[in-house]
Coordinates of N, CA and C and ligand atoms in Angstrom, one line a residue:
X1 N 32.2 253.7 -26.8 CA 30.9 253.3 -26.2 C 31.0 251.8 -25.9
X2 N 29.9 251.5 -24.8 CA 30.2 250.3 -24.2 C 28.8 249.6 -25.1
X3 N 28.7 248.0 -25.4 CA 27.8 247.3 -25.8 C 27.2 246.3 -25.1
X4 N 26.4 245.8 -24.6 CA 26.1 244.5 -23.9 C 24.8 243.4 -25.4
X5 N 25.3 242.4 -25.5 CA 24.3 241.5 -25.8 C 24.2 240.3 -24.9
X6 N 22.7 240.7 -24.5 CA 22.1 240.1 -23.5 C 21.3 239.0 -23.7
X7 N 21.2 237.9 -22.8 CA 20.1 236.9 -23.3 C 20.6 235.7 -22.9
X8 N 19.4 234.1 -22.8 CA 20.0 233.2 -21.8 C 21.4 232.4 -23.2
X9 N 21.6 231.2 -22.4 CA 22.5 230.7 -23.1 C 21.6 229.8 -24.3
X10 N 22.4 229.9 -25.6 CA 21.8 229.8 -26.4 C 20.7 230.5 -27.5
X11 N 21.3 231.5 -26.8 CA 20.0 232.6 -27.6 C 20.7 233.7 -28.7
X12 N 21.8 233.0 -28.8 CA 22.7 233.9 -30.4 C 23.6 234.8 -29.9
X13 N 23.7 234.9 -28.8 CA 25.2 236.1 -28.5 C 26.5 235.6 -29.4
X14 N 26.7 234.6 -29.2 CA 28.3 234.1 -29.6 C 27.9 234.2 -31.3
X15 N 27.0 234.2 -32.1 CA 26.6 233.8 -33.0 C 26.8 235.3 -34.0
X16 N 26.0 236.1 -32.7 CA 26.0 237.7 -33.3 C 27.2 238.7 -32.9
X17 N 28.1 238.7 -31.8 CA 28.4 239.4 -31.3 C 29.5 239.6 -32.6
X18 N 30.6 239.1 -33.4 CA 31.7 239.0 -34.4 C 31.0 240.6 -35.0
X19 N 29.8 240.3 -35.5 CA 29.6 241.3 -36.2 C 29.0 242.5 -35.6
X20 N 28.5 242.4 -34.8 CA 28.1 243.7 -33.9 C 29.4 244.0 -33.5
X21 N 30.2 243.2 -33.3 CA 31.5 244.3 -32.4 C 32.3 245.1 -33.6
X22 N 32.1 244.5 -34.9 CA 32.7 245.0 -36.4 C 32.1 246.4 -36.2
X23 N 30.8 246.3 -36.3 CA 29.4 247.2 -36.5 C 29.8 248.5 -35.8
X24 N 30.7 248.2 -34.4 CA 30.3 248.9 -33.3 C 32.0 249.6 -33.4
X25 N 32.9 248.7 -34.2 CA 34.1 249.5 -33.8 C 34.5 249.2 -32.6
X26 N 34.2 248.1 -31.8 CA 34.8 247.7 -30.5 C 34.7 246.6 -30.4
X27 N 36.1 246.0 -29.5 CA 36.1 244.5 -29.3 C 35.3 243.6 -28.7
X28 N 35.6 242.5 -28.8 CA 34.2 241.5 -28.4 C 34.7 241.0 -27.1
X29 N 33.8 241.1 -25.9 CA 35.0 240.3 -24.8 C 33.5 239.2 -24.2
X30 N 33.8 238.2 -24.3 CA 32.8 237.2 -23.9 C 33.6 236.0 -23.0
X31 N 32.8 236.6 -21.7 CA 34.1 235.7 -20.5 C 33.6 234.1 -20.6
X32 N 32.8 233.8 -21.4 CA 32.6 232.5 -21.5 C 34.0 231.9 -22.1
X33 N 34.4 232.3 -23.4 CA 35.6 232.0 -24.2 C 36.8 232.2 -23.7
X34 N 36.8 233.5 -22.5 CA 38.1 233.7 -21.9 C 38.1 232.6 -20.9
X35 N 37.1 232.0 -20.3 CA 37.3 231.0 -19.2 C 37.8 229.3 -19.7
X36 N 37.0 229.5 -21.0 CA 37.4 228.3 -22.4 C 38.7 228.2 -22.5
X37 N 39.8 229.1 -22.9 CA 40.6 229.4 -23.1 C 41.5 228.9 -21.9
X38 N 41.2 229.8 -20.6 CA 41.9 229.2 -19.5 C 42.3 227.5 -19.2
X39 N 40.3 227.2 -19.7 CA 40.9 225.8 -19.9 C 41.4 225.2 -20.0
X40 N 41.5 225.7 -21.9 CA 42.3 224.9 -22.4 C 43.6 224.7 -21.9
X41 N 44.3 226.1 -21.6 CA 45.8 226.8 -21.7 C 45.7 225.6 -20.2
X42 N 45.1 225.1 -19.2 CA 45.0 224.2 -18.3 C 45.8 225.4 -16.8
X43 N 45.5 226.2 -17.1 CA 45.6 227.7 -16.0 C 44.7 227.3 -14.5
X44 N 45.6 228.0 -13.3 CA 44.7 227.9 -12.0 C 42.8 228.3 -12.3
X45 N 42.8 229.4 -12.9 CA 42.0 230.3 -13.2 C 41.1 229.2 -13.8
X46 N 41.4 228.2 -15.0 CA 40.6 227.1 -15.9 C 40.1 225.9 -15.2
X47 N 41.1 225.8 -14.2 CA 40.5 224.6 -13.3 C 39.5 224.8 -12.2
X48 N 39.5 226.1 -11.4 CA 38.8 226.9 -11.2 C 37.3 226.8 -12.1
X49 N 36.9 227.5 -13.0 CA 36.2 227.7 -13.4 C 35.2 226.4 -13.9
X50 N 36.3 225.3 -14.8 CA 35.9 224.1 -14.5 C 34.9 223.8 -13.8
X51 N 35.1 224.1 -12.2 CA 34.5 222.9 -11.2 C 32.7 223.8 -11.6
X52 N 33.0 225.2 -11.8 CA 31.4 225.9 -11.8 C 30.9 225.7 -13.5
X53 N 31.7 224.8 -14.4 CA 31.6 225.6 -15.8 C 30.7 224.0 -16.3
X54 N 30.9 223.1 -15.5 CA 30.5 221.5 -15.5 C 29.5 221.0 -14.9
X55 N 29.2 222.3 -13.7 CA 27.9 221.9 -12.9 C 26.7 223.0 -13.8
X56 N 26.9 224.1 -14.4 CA 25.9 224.8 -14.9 C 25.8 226.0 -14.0
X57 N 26.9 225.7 -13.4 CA 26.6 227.7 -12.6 C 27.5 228.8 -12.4
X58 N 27.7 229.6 -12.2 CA 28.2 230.7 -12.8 C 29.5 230.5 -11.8
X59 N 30.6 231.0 -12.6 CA 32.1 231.6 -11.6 C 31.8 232.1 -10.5
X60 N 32.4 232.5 -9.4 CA 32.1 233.7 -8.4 C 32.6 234.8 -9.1
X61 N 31.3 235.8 -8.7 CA 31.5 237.3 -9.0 C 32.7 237.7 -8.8
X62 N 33.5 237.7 -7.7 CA 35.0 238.1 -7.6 C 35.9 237.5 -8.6
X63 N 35.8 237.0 -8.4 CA 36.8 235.7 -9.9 C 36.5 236.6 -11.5
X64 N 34.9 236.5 -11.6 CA 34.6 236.8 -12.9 C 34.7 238.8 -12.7
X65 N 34.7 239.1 -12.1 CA 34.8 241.0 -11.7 C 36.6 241.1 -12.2
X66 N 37.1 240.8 -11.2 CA 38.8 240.9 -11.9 C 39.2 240.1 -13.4
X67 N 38.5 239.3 -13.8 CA 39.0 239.0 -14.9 C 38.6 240.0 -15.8
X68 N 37.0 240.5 -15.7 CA 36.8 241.1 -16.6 C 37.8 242.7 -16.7
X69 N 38.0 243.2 -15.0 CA 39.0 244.2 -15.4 C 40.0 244.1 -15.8
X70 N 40.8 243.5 -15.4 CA 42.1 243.1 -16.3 C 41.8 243.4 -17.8
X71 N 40.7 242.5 -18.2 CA 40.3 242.9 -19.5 C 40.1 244.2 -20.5
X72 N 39.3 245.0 -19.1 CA 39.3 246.5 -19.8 C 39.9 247.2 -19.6
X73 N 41.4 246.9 -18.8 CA 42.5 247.6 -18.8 C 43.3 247.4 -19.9
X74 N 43.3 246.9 -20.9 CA 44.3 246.1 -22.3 C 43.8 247.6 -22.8
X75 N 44.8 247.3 -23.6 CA 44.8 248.9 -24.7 C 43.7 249.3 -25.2
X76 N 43.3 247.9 -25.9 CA 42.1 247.8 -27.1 C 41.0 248.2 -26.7
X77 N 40.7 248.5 -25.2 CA 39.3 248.4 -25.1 C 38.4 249.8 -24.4
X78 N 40.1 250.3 -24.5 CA 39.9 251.9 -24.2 C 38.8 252.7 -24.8
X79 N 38.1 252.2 -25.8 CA 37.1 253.1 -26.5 C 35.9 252.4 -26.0
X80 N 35.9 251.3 -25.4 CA 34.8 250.7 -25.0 C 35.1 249.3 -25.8
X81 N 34.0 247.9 -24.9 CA 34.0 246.9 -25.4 C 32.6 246.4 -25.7
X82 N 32.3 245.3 -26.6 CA 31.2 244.8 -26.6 C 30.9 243.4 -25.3
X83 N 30.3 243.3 -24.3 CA 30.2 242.4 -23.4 C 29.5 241.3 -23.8
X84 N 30.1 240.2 -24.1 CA 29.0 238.7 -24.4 C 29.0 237.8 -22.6
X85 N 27.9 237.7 -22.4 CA 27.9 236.8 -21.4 C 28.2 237.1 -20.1
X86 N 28.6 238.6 -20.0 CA 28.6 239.7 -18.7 C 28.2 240.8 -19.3
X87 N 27.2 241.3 -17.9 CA 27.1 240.8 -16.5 C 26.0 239.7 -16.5
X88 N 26.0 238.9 -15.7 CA 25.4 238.0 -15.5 C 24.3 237.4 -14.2
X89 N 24.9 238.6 -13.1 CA 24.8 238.4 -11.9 C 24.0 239.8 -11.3
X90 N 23.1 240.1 -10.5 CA 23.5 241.6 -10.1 C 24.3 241.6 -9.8
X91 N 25.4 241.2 -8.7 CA 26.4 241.7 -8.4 C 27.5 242.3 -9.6
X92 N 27.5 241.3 -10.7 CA 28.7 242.0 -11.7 C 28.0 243.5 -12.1
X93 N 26.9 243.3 -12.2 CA 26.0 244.8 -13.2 C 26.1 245.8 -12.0
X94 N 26.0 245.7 -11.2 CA 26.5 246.7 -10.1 C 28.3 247.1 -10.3
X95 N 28.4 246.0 -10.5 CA 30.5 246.6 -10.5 C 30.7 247.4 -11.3
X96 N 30.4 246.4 -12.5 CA 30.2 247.1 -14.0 C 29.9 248.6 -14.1
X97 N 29.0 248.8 -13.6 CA 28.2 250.1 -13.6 C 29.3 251.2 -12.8
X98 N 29.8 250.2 -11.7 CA 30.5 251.1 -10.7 C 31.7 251.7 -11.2
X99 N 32.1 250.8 -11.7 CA 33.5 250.9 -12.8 C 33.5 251.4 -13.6
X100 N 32.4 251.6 -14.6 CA 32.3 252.7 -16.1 C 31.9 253.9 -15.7
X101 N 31.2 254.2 -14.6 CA 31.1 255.8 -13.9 C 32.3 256.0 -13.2
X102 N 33.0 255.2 -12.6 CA 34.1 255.9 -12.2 C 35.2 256.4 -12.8
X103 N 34.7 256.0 -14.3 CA 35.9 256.5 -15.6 C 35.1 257.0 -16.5
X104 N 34.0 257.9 -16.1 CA 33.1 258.6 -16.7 C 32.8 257.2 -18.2
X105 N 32.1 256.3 -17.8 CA 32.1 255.4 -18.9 C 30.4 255.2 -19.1
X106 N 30.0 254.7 -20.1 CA 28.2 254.2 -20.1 C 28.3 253.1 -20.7
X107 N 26.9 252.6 -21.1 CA 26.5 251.4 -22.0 C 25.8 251.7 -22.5
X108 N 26.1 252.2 -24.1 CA 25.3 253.0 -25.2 C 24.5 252.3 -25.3
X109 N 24.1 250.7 -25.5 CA 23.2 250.2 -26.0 C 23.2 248.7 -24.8
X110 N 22.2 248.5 -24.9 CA 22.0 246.6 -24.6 C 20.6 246.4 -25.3
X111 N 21.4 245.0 -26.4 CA 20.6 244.4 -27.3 C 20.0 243.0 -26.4
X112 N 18.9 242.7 -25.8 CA 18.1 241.6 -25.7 C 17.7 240.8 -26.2
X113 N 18.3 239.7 -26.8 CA 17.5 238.1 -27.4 C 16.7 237.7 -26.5
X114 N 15.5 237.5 -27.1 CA 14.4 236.6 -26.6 C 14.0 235.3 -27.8
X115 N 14.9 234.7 -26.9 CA 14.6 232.9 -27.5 C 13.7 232.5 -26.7
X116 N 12.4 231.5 -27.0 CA 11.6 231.0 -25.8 C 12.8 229.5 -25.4
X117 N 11.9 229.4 -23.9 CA 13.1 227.9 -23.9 C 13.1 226.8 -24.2
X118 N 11.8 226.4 -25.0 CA 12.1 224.9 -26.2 C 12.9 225.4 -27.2
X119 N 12.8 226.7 -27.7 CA 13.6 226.3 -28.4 C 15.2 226.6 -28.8
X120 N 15.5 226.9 -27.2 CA 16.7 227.0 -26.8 C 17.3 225.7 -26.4
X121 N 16.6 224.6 -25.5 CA 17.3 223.4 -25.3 C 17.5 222.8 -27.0
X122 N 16.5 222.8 -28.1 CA 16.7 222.5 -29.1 C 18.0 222.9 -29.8
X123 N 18.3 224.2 -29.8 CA 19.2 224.7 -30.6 C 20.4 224.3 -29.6
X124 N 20.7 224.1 -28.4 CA 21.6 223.8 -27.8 C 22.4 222.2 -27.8
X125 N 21.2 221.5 -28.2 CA 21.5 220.5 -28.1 C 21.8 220.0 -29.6
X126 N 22.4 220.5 -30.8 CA 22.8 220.7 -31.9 C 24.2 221.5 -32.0
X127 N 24.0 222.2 -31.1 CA 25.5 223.1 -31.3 C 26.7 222.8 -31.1
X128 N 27.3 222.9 -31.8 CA 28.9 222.4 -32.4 C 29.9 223.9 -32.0
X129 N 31.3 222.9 -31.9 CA 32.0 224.2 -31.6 C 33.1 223.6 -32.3
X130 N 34.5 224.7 -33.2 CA 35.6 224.1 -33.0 C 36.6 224.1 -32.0
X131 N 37.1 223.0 -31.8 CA 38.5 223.2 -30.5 C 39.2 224.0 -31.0
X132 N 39.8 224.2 -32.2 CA 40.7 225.1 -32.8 C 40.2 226.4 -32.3
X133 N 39.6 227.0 -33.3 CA 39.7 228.6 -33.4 C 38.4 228.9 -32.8
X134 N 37.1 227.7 -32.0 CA 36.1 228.7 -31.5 C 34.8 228.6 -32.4
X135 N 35.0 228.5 -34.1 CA 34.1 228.6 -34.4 C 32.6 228.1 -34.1
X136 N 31.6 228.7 -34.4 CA 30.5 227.9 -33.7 C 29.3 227.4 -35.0
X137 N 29.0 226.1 -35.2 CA 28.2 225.4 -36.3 C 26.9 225.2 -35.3
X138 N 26.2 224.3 -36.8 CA 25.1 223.8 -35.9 C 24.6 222.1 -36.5
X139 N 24.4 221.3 -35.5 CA 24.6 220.1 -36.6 C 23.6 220.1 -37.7
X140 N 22.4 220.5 -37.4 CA 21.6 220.5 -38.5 C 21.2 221.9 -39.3
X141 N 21.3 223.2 -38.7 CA 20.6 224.2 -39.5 C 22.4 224.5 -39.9
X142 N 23.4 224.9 -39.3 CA 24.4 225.1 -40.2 C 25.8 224.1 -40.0
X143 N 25.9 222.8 -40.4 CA 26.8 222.1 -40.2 C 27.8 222.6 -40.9
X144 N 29.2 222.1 -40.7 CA 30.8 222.5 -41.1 C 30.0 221.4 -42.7
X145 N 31.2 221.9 -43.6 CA 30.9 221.4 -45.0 C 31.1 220.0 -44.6
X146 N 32.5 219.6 -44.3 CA 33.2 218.1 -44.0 C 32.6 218.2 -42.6
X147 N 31.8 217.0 -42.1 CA 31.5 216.4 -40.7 C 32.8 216.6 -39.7
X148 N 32.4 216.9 -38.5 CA 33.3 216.9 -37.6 C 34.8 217.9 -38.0
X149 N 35.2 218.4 -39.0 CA 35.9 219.5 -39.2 C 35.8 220.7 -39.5
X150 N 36.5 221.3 -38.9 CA 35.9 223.1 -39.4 C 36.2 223.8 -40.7
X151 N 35.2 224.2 -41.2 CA 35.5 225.0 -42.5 C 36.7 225.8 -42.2
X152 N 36.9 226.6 -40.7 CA 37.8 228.2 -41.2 C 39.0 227.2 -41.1
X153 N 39.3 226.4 -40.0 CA 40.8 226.4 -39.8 C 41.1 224.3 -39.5
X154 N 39.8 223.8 -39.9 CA 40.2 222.2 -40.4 C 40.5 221.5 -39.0
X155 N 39.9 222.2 -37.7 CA 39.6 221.5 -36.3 C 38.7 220.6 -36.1
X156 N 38.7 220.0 -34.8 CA 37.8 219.6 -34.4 C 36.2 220.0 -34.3
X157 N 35.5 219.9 -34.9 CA 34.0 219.7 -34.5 C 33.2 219.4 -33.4
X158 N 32.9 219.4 -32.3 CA 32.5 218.9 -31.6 C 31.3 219.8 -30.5
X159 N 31.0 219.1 -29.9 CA 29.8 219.5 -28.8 C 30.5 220.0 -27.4
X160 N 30.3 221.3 -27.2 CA 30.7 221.9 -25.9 C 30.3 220.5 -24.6
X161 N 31.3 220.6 -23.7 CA 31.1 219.9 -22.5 C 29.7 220.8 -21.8
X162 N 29.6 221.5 -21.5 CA 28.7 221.9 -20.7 C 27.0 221.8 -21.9
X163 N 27.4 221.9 -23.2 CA 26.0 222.1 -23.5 C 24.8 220.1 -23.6
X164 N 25.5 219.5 -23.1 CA 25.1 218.1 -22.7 C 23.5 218.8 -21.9
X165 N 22.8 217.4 -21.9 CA 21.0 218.2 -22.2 C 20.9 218.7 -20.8
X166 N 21.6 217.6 -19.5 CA 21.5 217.8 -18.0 C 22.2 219.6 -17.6
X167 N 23.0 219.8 -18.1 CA 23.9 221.1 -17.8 C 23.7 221.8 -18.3
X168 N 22.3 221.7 -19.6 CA 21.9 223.3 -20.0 C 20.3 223.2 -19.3
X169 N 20.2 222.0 -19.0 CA 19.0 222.7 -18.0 C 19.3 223.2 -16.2
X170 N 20.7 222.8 -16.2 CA 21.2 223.9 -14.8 C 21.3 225.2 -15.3
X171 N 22.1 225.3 -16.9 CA 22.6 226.4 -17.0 C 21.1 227.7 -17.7
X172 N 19.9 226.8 -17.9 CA 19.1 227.5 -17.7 C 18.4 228.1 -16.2
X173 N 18.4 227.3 -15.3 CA 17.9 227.3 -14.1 C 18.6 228.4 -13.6
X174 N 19.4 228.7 -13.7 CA 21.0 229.4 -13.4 C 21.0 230.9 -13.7
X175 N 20.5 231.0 -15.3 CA 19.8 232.4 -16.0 C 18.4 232.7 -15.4
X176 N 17.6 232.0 -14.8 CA 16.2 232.6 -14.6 C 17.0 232.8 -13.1
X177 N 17.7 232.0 -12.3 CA 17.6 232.7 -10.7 C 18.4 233.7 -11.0
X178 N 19.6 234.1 -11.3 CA 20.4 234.8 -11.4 C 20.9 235.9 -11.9
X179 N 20.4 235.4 -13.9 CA 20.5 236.3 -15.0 C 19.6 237.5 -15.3
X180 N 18.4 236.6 -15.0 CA 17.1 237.4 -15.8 C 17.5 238.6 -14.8
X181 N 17.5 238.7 -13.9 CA 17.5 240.2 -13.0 C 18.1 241.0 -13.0
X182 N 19.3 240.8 -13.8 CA 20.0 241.8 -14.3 C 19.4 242.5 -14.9
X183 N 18.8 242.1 -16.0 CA 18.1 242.9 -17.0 C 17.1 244.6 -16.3
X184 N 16.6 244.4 -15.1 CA 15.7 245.1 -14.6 C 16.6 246.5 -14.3
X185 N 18.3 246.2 -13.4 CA 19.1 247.1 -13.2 C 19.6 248.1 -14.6
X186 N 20.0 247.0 -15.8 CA 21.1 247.6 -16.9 C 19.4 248.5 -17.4
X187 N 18.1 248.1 -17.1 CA 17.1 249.4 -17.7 C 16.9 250.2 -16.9
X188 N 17.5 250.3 -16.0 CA 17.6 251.7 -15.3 C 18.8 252.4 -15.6
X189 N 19.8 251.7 -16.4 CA 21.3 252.5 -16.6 C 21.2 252.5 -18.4
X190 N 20.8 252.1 -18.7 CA 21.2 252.0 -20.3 C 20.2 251.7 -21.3
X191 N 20.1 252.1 -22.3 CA 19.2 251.5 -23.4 C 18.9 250.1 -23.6
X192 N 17.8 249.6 -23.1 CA 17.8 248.1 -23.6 C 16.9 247.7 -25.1
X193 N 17.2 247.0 -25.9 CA 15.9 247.1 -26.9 C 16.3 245.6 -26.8
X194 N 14.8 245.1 -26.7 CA 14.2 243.8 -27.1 C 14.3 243.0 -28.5
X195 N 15.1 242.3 -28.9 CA 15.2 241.9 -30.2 C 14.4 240.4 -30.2
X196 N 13.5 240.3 -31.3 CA 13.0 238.8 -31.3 C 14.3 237.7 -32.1
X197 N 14.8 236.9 -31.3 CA 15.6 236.3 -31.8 C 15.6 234.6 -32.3
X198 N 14.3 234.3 -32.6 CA 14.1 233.2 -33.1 C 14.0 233.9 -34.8
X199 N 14.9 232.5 -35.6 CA 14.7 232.6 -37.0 C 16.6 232.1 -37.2
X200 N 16.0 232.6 -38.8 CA 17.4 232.3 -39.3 C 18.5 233.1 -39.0
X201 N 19.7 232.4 -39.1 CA 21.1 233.4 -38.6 C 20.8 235.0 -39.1
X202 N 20.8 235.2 -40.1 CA 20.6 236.6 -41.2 C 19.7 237.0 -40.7
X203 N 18.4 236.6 -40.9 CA 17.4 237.5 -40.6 C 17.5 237.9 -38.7
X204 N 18.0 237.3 -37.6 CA 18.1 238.0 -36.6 C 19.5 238.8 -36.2
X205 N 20.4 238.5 -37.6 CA 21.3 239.5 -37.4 C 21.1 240.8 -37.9
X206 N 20.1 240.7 -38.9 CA 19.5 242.2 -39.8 C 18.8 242.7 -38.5
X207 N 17.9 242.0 -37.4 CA 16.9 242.8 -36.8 C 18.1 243.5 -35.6
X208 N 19.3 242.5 -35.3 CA 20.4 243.4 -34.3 C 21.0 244.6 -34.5
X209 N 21.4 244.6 -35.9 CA 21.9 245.6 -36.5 C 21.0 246.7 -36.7
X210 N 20.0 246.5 -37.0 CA 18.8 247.8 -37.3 C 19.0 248.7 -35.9
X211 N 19.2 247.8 -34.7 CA 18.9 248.5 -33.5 C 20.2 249.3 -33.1
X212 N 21.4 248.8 -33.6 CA 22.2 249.4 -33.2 C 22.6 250.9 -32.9
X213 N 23.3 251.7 -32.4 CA 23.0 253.2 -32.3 C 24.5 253.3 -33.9
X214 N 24.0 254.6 -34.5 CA 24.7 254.8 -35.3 C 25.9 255.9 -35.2
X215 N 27.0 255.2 -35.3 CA 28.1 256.4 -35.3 C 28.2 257.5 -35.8
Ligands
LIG1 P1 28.9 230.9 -22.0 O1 29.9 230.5 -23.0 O2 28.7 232.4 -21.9 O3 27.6 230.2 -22.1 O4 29.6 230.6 -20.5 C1 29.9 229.2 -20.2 C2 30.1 229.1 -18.7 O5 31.1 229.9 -18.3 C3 28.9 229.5 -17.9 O6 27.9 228.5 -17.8 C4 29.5 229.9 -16.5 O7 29.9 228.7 -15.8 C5 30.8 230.5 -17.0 N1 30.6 232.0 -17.2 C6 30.7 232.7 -18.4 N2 30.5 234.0 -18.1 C7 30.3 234.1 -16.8 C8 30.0 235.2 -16.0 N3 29.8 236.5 -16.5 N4 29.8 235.0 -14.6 C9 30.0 233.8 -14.1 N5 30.2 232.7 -14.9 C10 30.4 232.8 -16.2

């Protein structure tokens, strides 16, 4: 079974998804981190991405459509994947769709975070990442024990390039022209449930999990 957690940037995908994809028995694929990654590895694909990942607007659909297949061609994901941060576009949710019926495939579930957007620029503009391994802190509600180092693996600390205050208010502008409309297609194809996702880590990871469909 396929998973989507949906919602703008900032609104706990990356935060929840580890455990929902545990939950779900399927891997986590979030083409934000695969593009991260490119980055870093300093790939055509990363520089590329770069030029759209620095202004606040999305890859091109073709660019982000083959990456993500390539992706669900890998072994692992044969049973289905959990999706963080695709689709994002109509165009991808159309491919998407086109691509998991043509291999008799669905989207058992799509989980919806509704953060309002104060207090999304808030929580964004706190958020910490490690360079190392990804993990994700928060300066004030969950900072790394030692400042600027990571609990799991003793990295770098720091503030994503793009979450700077100017580039999450493109990369909001970006979710309302672009994102939010997706949502209208994946509830004509799949279960959407609405999760309130302001609060503490725990308590909106209890209300994700409640929703999940049960194996
Ligand atoms: P995220 O980590 O999901 O917030 O993604 C960071 C950035 O990567 C976005 O602002 C986009 O520039 C790019 N990106 C991630 N996922 C997609 C996608 N599905 N389509 C296009 N661009 C994406």
């Amino acid at each position: 079974m396929n998973a989507v957690l949906f919602g703008p940037p900032g609104s706990g995908k990356g935060t929840h998804a580890k455990s929902v994809a545990a939950a779900l028995g399927i891997p986590h694929v979030a083409t934000g981190d695969i593009f991260r990654r490119h980055l870093k590895e300093g790939t055509e694909l990363g520089q590329l991405a770069r030029s759209y990942m620095d202004k606040g607007q999305l890859v091109p659909d073709s660019v982000t459509c083959d990456l993500v297949a390539s992706r669900l061609e890998e072994a692992d994901a044969g049973g289905g994947v959990l999706f963080d941060g695709f689709p994002r576009s109509v165009a991808q949710v159309e491919w998407l769709l086109g691509w998991l019926a043509a291999r008799g495939g669905s989207i058992g579930v799509v989980v919806n975070l509704l953060v309002p957007d104060a207090e999304i620029v808030q929580r964004i503009a706190g958020r910490r990442a490690c360079l190392g391994c990804g993990a994700t802190y928060h300066a004030r509600a969950n900072p790394p024990a030692q400042a600027g180092r990571c609990d799991r693996c003793g990295g770098d600390v720091v503030q994503r390039a793009d979450d700077g205050e100017d580039i999450v208010r493109e990369r909001l502008a970006t979710y309302a022209r672009e994102t939010a409309p997706v949502l209208a297609v994946l509830r004509g194809a799949a279960p959407v449930v609405d999760v309130d996702g302001v609060g503490g880590i725990e308590a909106v990871q209890a209300r994700v999990h409640a929703v999940l469909p049960r194996g």
